[in-house]
Backbone as a chain_set.jsonl record, in Angstrom:
{"seq": "XXXXXXXXXXXXXXXXXXXXXXXXXXXXXXXXXXXXXXXXXXXXXXXXXXXXXXXXXXXXXXXXXXXXXXXXXXXXXXXXXXXXXXXXXXXXXXXXXXXXXXXXXXXXXXXXXXXXXXXXXXXXXXXXXXXXXXXXXXXXXXXXXXXXX", "coords": {"N": [[12.6, 7.677, -14.47], [13.097, 4.958, -16.722], [13.928, 5.322, -19.796], [12.138, 4.155, -21.943], [10.964, 2.283, -20.594], [8.277, 1.724, -18.012], [8.027, 1.622, -14.671], [6.433, -0.563, -11.969], [6.126, -1.28, -8.705], [4.323, -3.588, -6.645], [3.213, -3.914, -3.603], [2.211, -6.314, -1.253], [1.934, -6.039, 1.962], [3.048, -7.906, 5.024], [2.18, -8.002, 8.287], [4.097, -8.871, 10.166], [7.898, -9.294, 9.76], [8.283, -12.014, 9.665], [6.443, -13.257, 8.248], [5.51, -13.872, 5.159], [5.75, -11.158, 2.137], [3.6, -10.113, -0.26], [4.986, -9.596, -3.572], [4.234, -7.793, -6.565], [6.032, -7.2, -9.631], [6.476, -4.791, -11.923], [7.528, -4.278, -15.121], [8.284, -2.646, -17.475], [7.462, -4.874, -20.316], [7.002, -6.697, -18.541], [5.874, -8.809, -16.113], [6.308, -10.048, -12.736], [5.889, -11.82, -9.983], [6.444, -12.362, -6.39], [7.751, -13.659, -3.264], [8.864, -11.749, -0.338], [10.692, -11.13, 2.586], [11.909, -9.441, 4.72], [11.999, -5.889, 6.059], [14.764, -4.926, 4.834], [14.984, -6.622, 2.62], [12.964, -5.833, 1.037], [13.452, -2.846, 0.62], [15.673, -3.036, -0.728], [15.016, -4.366, -3.402], [13.48, -2.319, -4.186], [15.397, -0.254, -4.735], [16.803, -1.727, -6.093], [15.612, -1.594, -8.893], [14.334, 0.768, -8.72], [11.491, 2.134, -9.102], [9.06, 3.711, -10.786], [6.638, 4.179, -9.304], [5.541, 2.908, -5.835], [3.205, 0.927, -4.925], [1.44, 0.296, -1.87], [-0.348, -1.948, -0.236], [-1.092, -1.605, 2.693], [-1.667, 0.45, 5.617], [-0.326, 3.48, 5.668], [-0.227, 5.859, 7.572], [-0.887, 7.277, 10.523], [-3.712, 7.969, 12.123], [-4.949, 11.618, 13.135], [-4.903, 11.711, 16.264], [-3.773, 9.621, 17.241], [-2.478, 7.606, 19.629], [0.218, 5.644, 19.939], [1.091, 4.312, 22.066], [0.72, 1.237, 23.724], [-2.587, -0.355, 23.888], [-5.459, 0.773, 22.726], [-8.689, 2.104, 24.221], [-10.813, 3.124, 22.658], [-11.674, 2.815, 19.329], [-9.47, 3.332, 16.702], [-9.27, 5.641, 13.929], [-8.593, 6.704, 10.781], [-9.268, 9.848, 8.699], [-9.725, 8.917, 6.375], [-10.436, 6.271, 6.43], [-12.689, 6.727, 7.85], [-14.335, 7.763, 6.13], [-14.891, 5.659, 4.307], [-16.148, 3.891, 5.766], [-18.71, 5.584, 6.133], [-19.81, 4.452, 3.477], [-20.271, 2.304, 4.112], [-18.097, 0.021, 3.778], [-16.474, -1.911, 5.643], [-13.468, -2.271, 7.645], [-10.814, -2.831, 9.842], [-9.73, -1.401, 12.924], [-7.405, 0.865, 13.457], [-5.783, 0.102, 15.808], [-6.256, -2.621, 16.023], [-5.016, -5.872, 16.966], [-2.983, -6.995, 14.969], [-3.494, -4.982, 12.793], [-2.24, -2.969, 13.939], [0.762, -3.774, 14.368], [1.043, -3.875, 11.359], [0.427, -1.458, 10.531], [2.367, 0.094, 11.798], [4.753, -1.252, 10.727], [4.444, -0.579, 7.981], [4.303, 2.482, 8.072], [6.988, 3.03, 8.839], [8.397, 1.69, 6.565], [7.564, 3.666, 4.773], [8.259, 5.912, 5.668], [11.11, 5.411, 5.13], [11.337, 5.006, 2.154], [10.427, 7.359, 1.178], [12.335, 8.963, 2.162], [14.323, 8.224, 0.049], [13.417, 9.419, -1.976], [11.304, 8.118, -3.391], [8.046, 7.605, -5.004], [5.296, 6.972, -3.323], [2.235, 4.794, -3.197], [-1.041, 4.439, -1.717], [-2.655, 1.33, -1.412], [-5.302, -0.919, -1.67], [-6.999, -3.848, -1.384], [-9.647, -4.204, -0.922], [-10.895, -1.66, -1.208], [-10.341, -1.697, -4.182], [-11.92, -4.001, -4.923], [-14.361, -2.996, -4.438], [-14.806, -0.835, -6.139], [-14.511, -2.113, -8.608], [-16.971, -3.541, -8.18], [-18.808, -1.346, -8.157], [-18.605, -0.437, -10.893], [-16.751, 1.525, -11.525], [-14.225, 1.052, -12.757], [-14.915, 0.692, -15.282], [-15.619, 2.77, -16.421], [-14.412, 5.515, -18.378], [-14.013, 7.873, -18.064], [-13.794, 8.431, -15.284], [-12.029, 6.309, -14.434], [-9.194, 6.926, -16.263], [-7.51, 4.771, -18.612], [-4.285, 4.587, -18.771], [-1.744, 5.315, -21.38], [1.074, 3.448, -21.662], [3.067, 2.415, -23.223]], "CA": [[12.188, 6.899, -15.551], [14.411, 4.475, -17.157], [13.759, 5.156, -20.884], [10.923, 3.94, -22.226], [10.238, 1.132, -19.482], [7.33, 1.92, -16.751], [7.944, 0.176, -13.68], [5.973, -0.517, -10.961], [6.123, -2.611, -7.441], [3.2, -3.651, -5.919], [3.874, -4.724, -2.695], [1.238, -6.717, -0.291], [2.605, -5.927, 3.179], [2.732, -8.634, 5.753], [2.452, -7.262, 9.706], [5.739, -9.42, 10.65], [8.812, -9.795, 8.937], [8.554, -13.515, 9.964], [5.679, -13.637, 7.427], [5.465, -13.324, 3.519], [4.956, -10.372, 1.735], [3.578, -10.586, -1.672], [5.591, -8.751, -4.409], [4.352, -7.648, -8.166], [6.934, -6.538, -10.424], [5.909, -4.77, -13.437], [8.552, -3.807, -15.701], [8.288, -2.495, -19.061], [6.066, -5.633, -20.513], [6.996, -8.095, -17.996], [5.149, -9.06, -14.733], [7.203, -11.023, -11.787], [5.416, -12.198, -8.752], [7.195, -13.348, -5.846], [7.471, -13.292, -2.072], [10.113, -11.307, 0.407], [10.292, -11.091, 4.314], [12.429, -8.345, 5.698], [12.241, -4.614, 5.204], [15.786, -4.616, 3.938], [14.778, -7.172, 1.162], [12.179, -4.975, 0.253], [13.934, -1.665, 0.527], [16.731, -3.728, -1.585], [14.442, -4.492, -4.461], [13.084, -0.891, -4.592], [16.67, 0.517, -4.717], [17.608, -2.005, -7.68], [14.393, -1.499, -9.766], [13.817, 2.33, -9.093], [10.009, 1.744, -9.679], [8.039, 4.936, -10.843], [5.594, 4.086, -7.989], [5.683, 1.722, -5.236], [2.135, 0.383, -4.474], [1.531, -0.48, -0.893], [-1.536, -2.381, 0.373], [-0.933, -1.594, 4.185], [-1.97, 1.615, 6.295], [1.406, 4.285, 5.699], [-0.239, 7.021, 8.113], [-1.753, 7.121, 11.729], [-4.776, 9.433, 12.89], [-4.08, 12.509, 14.125], [-4.702, 11.434, 17.868], [-3.638, 7.928, 17.603], [-1.379, 7.193, 20.662], [1.007, 4.742, 19.544], [1.628, 3.544, 23.25], [-0.121, 0.503, 24.161], [-3.737, -0.512, 23.252], [-6.564, 1.96, 22.973], [-10.045, 1.288, 24.03], [-11.434, 3.445, 21.739], [-11.055, 2.129, 17.838], [-8.403, 4.381, 15.957], [-9.556, 5.816, 12.53], [-7.992, 7.899, 10.154], [-10.322, 10.508, 7.774], [-9.893, 8.033, 5.193], [-11.398, 4.963, 7.465], [-14.232, 6.98, 8.426], [-15.167, 8.172, 4.794], [-15.004, 4.368, 3.903], [-17.206, 3.308, 6.959], [-19.924, 5.603, 6.015], [-19.844, 3.811, 2.105], [-20.405, 0.577, 4.845], [-16.82, -0.616, 3.847], [-15.845, -2.469, 6.8], [-12.015, -2.361, 7.652], [-10.306, -2.909, 10.994], [-9.327, -0.154, 13.353], [-5.748, 0.648, 13.524], [-5.516, -0.669, 17.044], [-6.42, -3.942, 16.11], [-3.488, -6.041, 17.025], [-2.739, -7.157, 13.658], [-3.109, -3.918, 12.37], [-1.219, -2.338, 14.554], [2.003, -4.081, 13.773], [0.837, -3.967, 9.956], [0.284, 0.011, 10.347], [3.877, 0.483, 12.308], [5.68, -1.336, 9.71], [3.91, 0.653, 6.765], [4.596, 3.964, 8.217], [8.267, 2.902, 9.058], [8.813, 1.419, 5.138], [7.178, 4.783, 3.97], [9.696, 7.152, 5.87], [12.635, 5.438, 4.516], [11.37, 4.892, 0.789], [9.921, 8.683, 0.759], [13.418, 9.843, 2.438], [15.029, 8.058, -0.856], [12.697, 9.838, -3.118], [10.405, 6.93, -4.235], [6.741, 7.719, -4.964], [4.419, 5.969, -3.014], [0.626, 5.039, -3.336], [-1.556, 3.376, -0.883], [-3.542, 0.71, -2.39], [-6.23, -1.704, -1.303], [-7.766, -4.642, -2.068], [-11.004, -3.821, -0.568], [-11.234, -0.65, -2.301], [-10.416, -2.033, -5.446], [-12.946, -4.655, -5.251], [-15.596, -2.096, -4.119], [-14.483, 0.01, -7.275], [-15.086, -2.987, -9.52], [-18.377, -3.723, -7.783], [-19.38, -0.224, -8.798], [-18.402, -0.076, -12.122], [-15.545, 2.865, -11.6], [-12.896, 0.612, -13.559], [-15.547, 0.5, -16.507], [-15.984, 4.16, -16.907], [-12.993, 6.088, -18.854], [-13.845, 9.389, -17.113], [-13.4, 8.229, -13.773], [-10.659, 5.726, -14.249], [-8.868, 6.853, -17.109], [-6.442, 4.032, -18.715], [-2.837, 5.589, -19.544], [-1.112, 4.554, -22.38], [2.212, 3.334, -21.069], [3.723, 1.59, -24.412]], "C": [[13.319, 6.208, -16.383], [13.972, 4.254, -18.9], [12.296, 5.011, -21.322], [10.039, 2.715, -21.201], [9.464, 1.994, -18.559], [7.543, 0.823, -15.806], [7.292, 0.758, -12.447], [5.821, -1.71, -9.828], [4.806, -2.322, -6.782], [3.585, -4.428, -4.633], [2.253, -4.819, -1.154], [1.704, -6.665, 1.15], [2.364, -6.753, 4.286], [2.88, -7.667, 7.385], [3.531, -7.561, 10.448], [6.302, -9.93, 9.672], [9.107, -11.156, 8.786], [7.427, -14.151, 8.549], [5.995, -13.186, 6.053], [4.935, -12.294, 3.359], [4.872, -10.333, 0.283], [4.251, -9.367, -2.424], [5.318, -8.724, -5.89], [5.346, -6.492, -8.242], [6.775, -6.21, -11.744], [6.781, -3.801, -14.051], [8.909, -3.536, -17.243], [6.852, -3.324, -19.354], [6.421, -6.849, -19.973], [6.41, -7.857, -16.63], [6.218, -10.185, -13.865], [6.379, -10.812, -10.634], [6.477, -12.867, -7.609], [6.866, -12.982, -4.36], [8.785, -12.809, -1.2], [9.463, -11.164, 1.814], [10.572, -9.836, 4.939], [12.043, -6.981, 4.893], [13.314, -4.321, 4.698], [15.682, -5.057, 2.734], [14.158, -6.493, 0.375], [12.697, -3.587, -0.348], [14.984, -1.992, -0.772], [16.145, -3.697, -3.023], [14.066, -3.119, -4.96], [14.202, -0.293, -5.574], [17.139, -0.291, -6.349], [16.764, -1.447, -8.857], [14.12, -0.039, -9.898], [12.668, 2.568, -9.794], [9.703, 3.271, -9.74], [6.962, 4.873, -9.587], [6.057, 2.822, -7.179], [3.815, 2.031, -4.739], [1.738, -0.347, -3.356], [0.378, -0.899, -0.256], [-1.217, -2.377, 2.135], [-1.213, -0.028, 4.329], [-0.539, 2.421, 6.305], [0.981, 5.499, 6.614], [-1.093, 6.559, 9.77], [-2.627, 8.223, 11.77], [-4.236, 10.229, 13.506], [-4.096, 12.42, 15.331], [-4.582, 10.533, 18.08], [-2.506, 8.327, 18.668], [-0.613, 5.7, 20.563], [1.679, 4.035, 21.114], [0.691, 2.636, 23.946], [-1.349, 0.408, 23.53], [-4.843, 0.637, 23.735], [-7.905, 1.226, 23.411], [-10.968, 1.571, 23.167], [-10.742, 3.648, 19.963], [-10.447, 3.619, 17.137], [-8.802, 4.33, 14.394], [-9.068, 6.686, 11.995], [-9.273, 8.514, 9.389], [-10.62, 9.268, 6.94], [-10.769, 7.07, 5.618], [-12.837, 5.303, 7.506], [-15.119, 7.323, 7.22], [-15.527, 6.476, 4.341], [-15.943, 3.644, 4.375], [-18.532, 3.812, 6.825], [-20.296, 4.991, 4.501], [-20.378, 2.411, 2.724], [-19.756, 0.001, 4.362], [-16.304, -0.621, 5.021], [-14.384, -2.697, 6.941], [-11.876, -2.294, 9.475], [-10.158, -1.881, 11.498], [-7.586, -0.373, 13.49], [-4.898, 0.212, 14.695], [-5.92, -1.904, 17.33], [-5.149, -4.328, 16.434], [-2.583, -6.223, 15.835], [-2.384, -5.72, 12.899], [-2.614, -2.748, 12.594], [0.148, -2.652, 14.205], [1.76, -3.795, 12.264], [1.104, -2.249, 9.715], [1.755, 0.555, 10.642], [5.034, 0.071, 11.394], [5.662, -0.464, 8.193], [4.592, 1.958, 7.01], [6.405, 3.748, 8.259], [9.004, 2.835, 7.556], [8.393, 2.89, 4.694], [7.971, 5.625, 4.029], [10.447, 6.993, 5.07], [12.405, 5.351, 2.857], [11.038, 6.426, 0.475], [11.386, 9.495, 1.069], [14.278, 9.601, 1.118], [14.548, 8.706, -2.08], [11.953, 9.003, -4.225], [9.024, 7.449, -3.977], [6.04, 6.534, -4.639], [2.756, 6.015, -3.003], [-0.214, 4.149, -2.137], [-2.641, 2.566, -1.633], [-4.313, 0.098, -1.536], [-7.222, -2.533, -1.718], [-9.265, -4.851, -2.07], [-11.617, -2.846, -1.076], [-11.318, -1.022, -3.794], [-11.475, -2.749, -5.909], [-14.374, -4.009, -5.042], [-15.945, -1.443, -5.578], [-14.977, -1.079, -8.776], [-16.473, -3.071, -9.59], [-19.226, -2.475, -8.416], [-19.307, 0.769, -9.902], [-17.441, 0.973, -12.595], [-14.671, 2.347, -12.63], [-13.427, 0.684, -15.551], [-15.891, 1.762, -17.242], [-14.537, 5.08, -17.297], [-12.853, 7.337, -18.212], [-13.7, 9.215, -16.18], [-12.138, 7.676, -13.495], [-9.912, 5.521, -15.732], [-7.566, 5.635, -17.717], [-5.18, 4.737, -19.366], [-2.117, 4.85, -20.735], [0.711, 4.363, -21.835], [3.186, 2.564, -21.994], [4.71, 2.654, -24.852]], "O": [[14.344, 6.818, -16.687], [13.708, 3.114, -19.281], [11.419, 5.805, -20.982], [8.84, 2.436, -21.167], [9.995, 3.07, -18.282], [7.364, -0.387, -15.941], [7.388, 1.886, -11.964], [5.455, -2.857, -10.087], [4.319, -1.237, -6.463], [4.221, -5.481, -4.683], [1.65, -3.968, -0.499], [1.874, -7.841, 1.473], [1.286, -6.439, 4.791], [3.678, -6.734, 7.478], [3.982, -6.779, 11.286], [5.816, -10.704, 8.847], [9.961, -11.567, 8.001], [7.593, -15.237, 7.995], [6.693, -12.193, 5.849], [3.908, -12.005, 3.973], [5.878, -10.488, -0.409], [4.105, -8.232, -1.97], [5.991, -9.479, -6.592], [5.549, -5.481, -7.569], [6.877, -7.032, -12.655], [6.841, -2.643, -13.64], [9.681, -4.167, -17.965], [5.711, -3.001, -19.025], [6.286, -7.915, -20.574], [6.485, -6.751, -16.093], [6.824, -11.064, -14.479], [6.15, -9.655, -10.279], [7.236, -13.782, -7.928], [5.953, -12.2, -4.094], [9.794, -13.496, -1.361], [8.279, -11.101, 2.145], [9.737, -9.199, 5.581], [11.84, -6.849, 3.685], [13.215, -3.361, 3.934], [16.056, -4.397, 1.765], [14.477, -6.368, -0.808], [12.463, -3.222, -1.5], [15.045, -1.207, -1.719], [16.754, -3.021, -3.853], [14.34, -2.809, -6.119], [14.063, 0.046, -6.749], [17.602, 0.245, -7.356], [17.35, -0.842, -9.755], [13.731, 0.43, -10.968], [12.67, 3.101, -10.904], [10.063, 4.012, -8.825], [6.649, 5.945, -9.069], [6.749, 1.915, -7.64], [3.345, 3.092, -4.329], [1.609, -1.561, -3.517], [-0.038, -0.004, 0.479], [-1.157, -3.489, 2.66], [-1.042, 0.722, 3.368], [0.362, 1.935, 6.988], [1.831, 6.387, 6.546], [-1.786, 5.551, 9.916], [-2.256, 9.354, 11.453], [-3.304, 10.038, 14.287], [-3.207, 13.104, 15.839], [-5.128, 10.112, 19.1], [-1.751, 9.284, 18.494], [-1.034, 4.737, 21.205], [2.683, 3.322, 21.116], [-0.12, 3.131, 24.729], [-1.407, 1.077, 22.498], [-4.969, 1.179, 24.833], [-8.201, 0.076, 23.087], [-11.827, 0.772, 22.796], [-9.789, 4.302, 19.541], [-10.999, 4.719, 17.141], [-8.717, 3.314, 13.704], [-8.99, 7.721, 12.657], [-10.298, 7.832, 9.386], [-11.729, 8.734, 6.91], [-11.903, 7.055, 5.14], [-13.829, 4.601, 7.311], [-16.346, 7.22, 7.227], [-16.702, 6.282, 4.032], [-16.58, 2.84, 3.695], [-19.499, 3.12, 7.146], [-21.511, 5.14, 4.369], [-20.838, 1.524, 2.004], [-20.32, -1.062, 4.1], [-15.747, 0.353, 5.526], [-14.017, -3.542, 6.124], [-12.722, -1.788, 10.211], [-10.399, -0.969, 10.708], [-6.857, -1.361, 13.58], [-3.686, 0.001, 14.668], [-6.001, -2.369, 18.467], [-4.196, -3.557, 16.327], [-1.512, -5.621, 15.757], [-1.261, -5.405, 12.504], [-2.511, -1.767, 11.857], [0.776, -1.724, 13.694], [2.798, -3.243, 11.899], [1.87, -1.836, 8.844], [2.298, 1.343, 9.868], [6.05, 0.748, 11.24], [6.571, 0.077, 7.563], [5.375, 2.443, 6.194], [7.026, 4.523, 7.531], [9.922, 3.596, 7.249], [9.327, 3.322, 4.018], [8.491, 6.188, 3.066], [10.752, 7.861, 4.251], [13.406, 5.663, 2.212], [11.439, 6.773, -0.635], [11.662, 10.498, 0.411], [15.015, 10.544, 0.833], [15.168, 8.586, -3.137], [11.962, 9.12, -5.45], [8.744, 7.748, -2.816], [6.029, 5.46, -5.241], [2.11, 7.05, -2.837], [0.285, 3.074, -1.803], [-3.43, 3.122, -2.396], [-4.13, 0.5, -0.387], [-8.209, -2.126, -2.33], [-9.947, -5.451, -2.901], [-12.791, -2.959, -1.429], [-12.26, -0.679, -4.509], [-12.036, -2.471, -6.97], [-15.396, -4.538, -5.48], [-17.061, -1.491, -6.095], [-15.665, -0.713, -9.728], [-17.158, -2.819, -10.581], [-20.222, -2.68, -9.11], [-19.622, 1.952, -10.029], [-17.302, 1.286, -13.777], [-14.301, 3.171, -13.466], [-12.753, 0.71, -16.581], [-16.339, 1.826, -18.387], [-13.681, 5.251, -16.429], [-11.777, 7.819, -17.858], [-13.208, 10.258, -15.751], [-11.303, 8.13, -12.713], [-9.907, 4.45, -16.338], [-6.534, 5.738, -17.053], [-5.234, 5.372, -20.419], [-2.091, 3.619, -20.738], [1.408, 5.37, -21.706], [4.162, 2.062, -21.435], [5.47, 2.438, -25.797]]}, "num_chains": 1, "name": "protein.A"}
């Protein structure tokens, strides 16, 4: 951590580097949003700002029994996906074409960033929306708001 400044990078990762990935940079009291395309651009930004956490909206792991060679006939679900499906939260399986590309890219970026010592967190707009609907963020015992000033 750099003195009193807290730094967080949020990444809405695109499945292909030819499409824009949304970036939110929260550094101290400043927030900036922009887009990047390539993995190298993303990694360079992370190295420059040295965030406390990189929050990525993309799958960062494969299911235990996942075969990454071609299309599977059976949907590929991680344990966390199955838990969400039991709560009637709909998700695409990881062997769905666009999800396969997104997962491959997410896993690759996770591997690189973790080797360089960065802390990553999986985030999801679906889960955040569901938490708001359930009032999770209104309950300070379930979701304490840290003092980062």
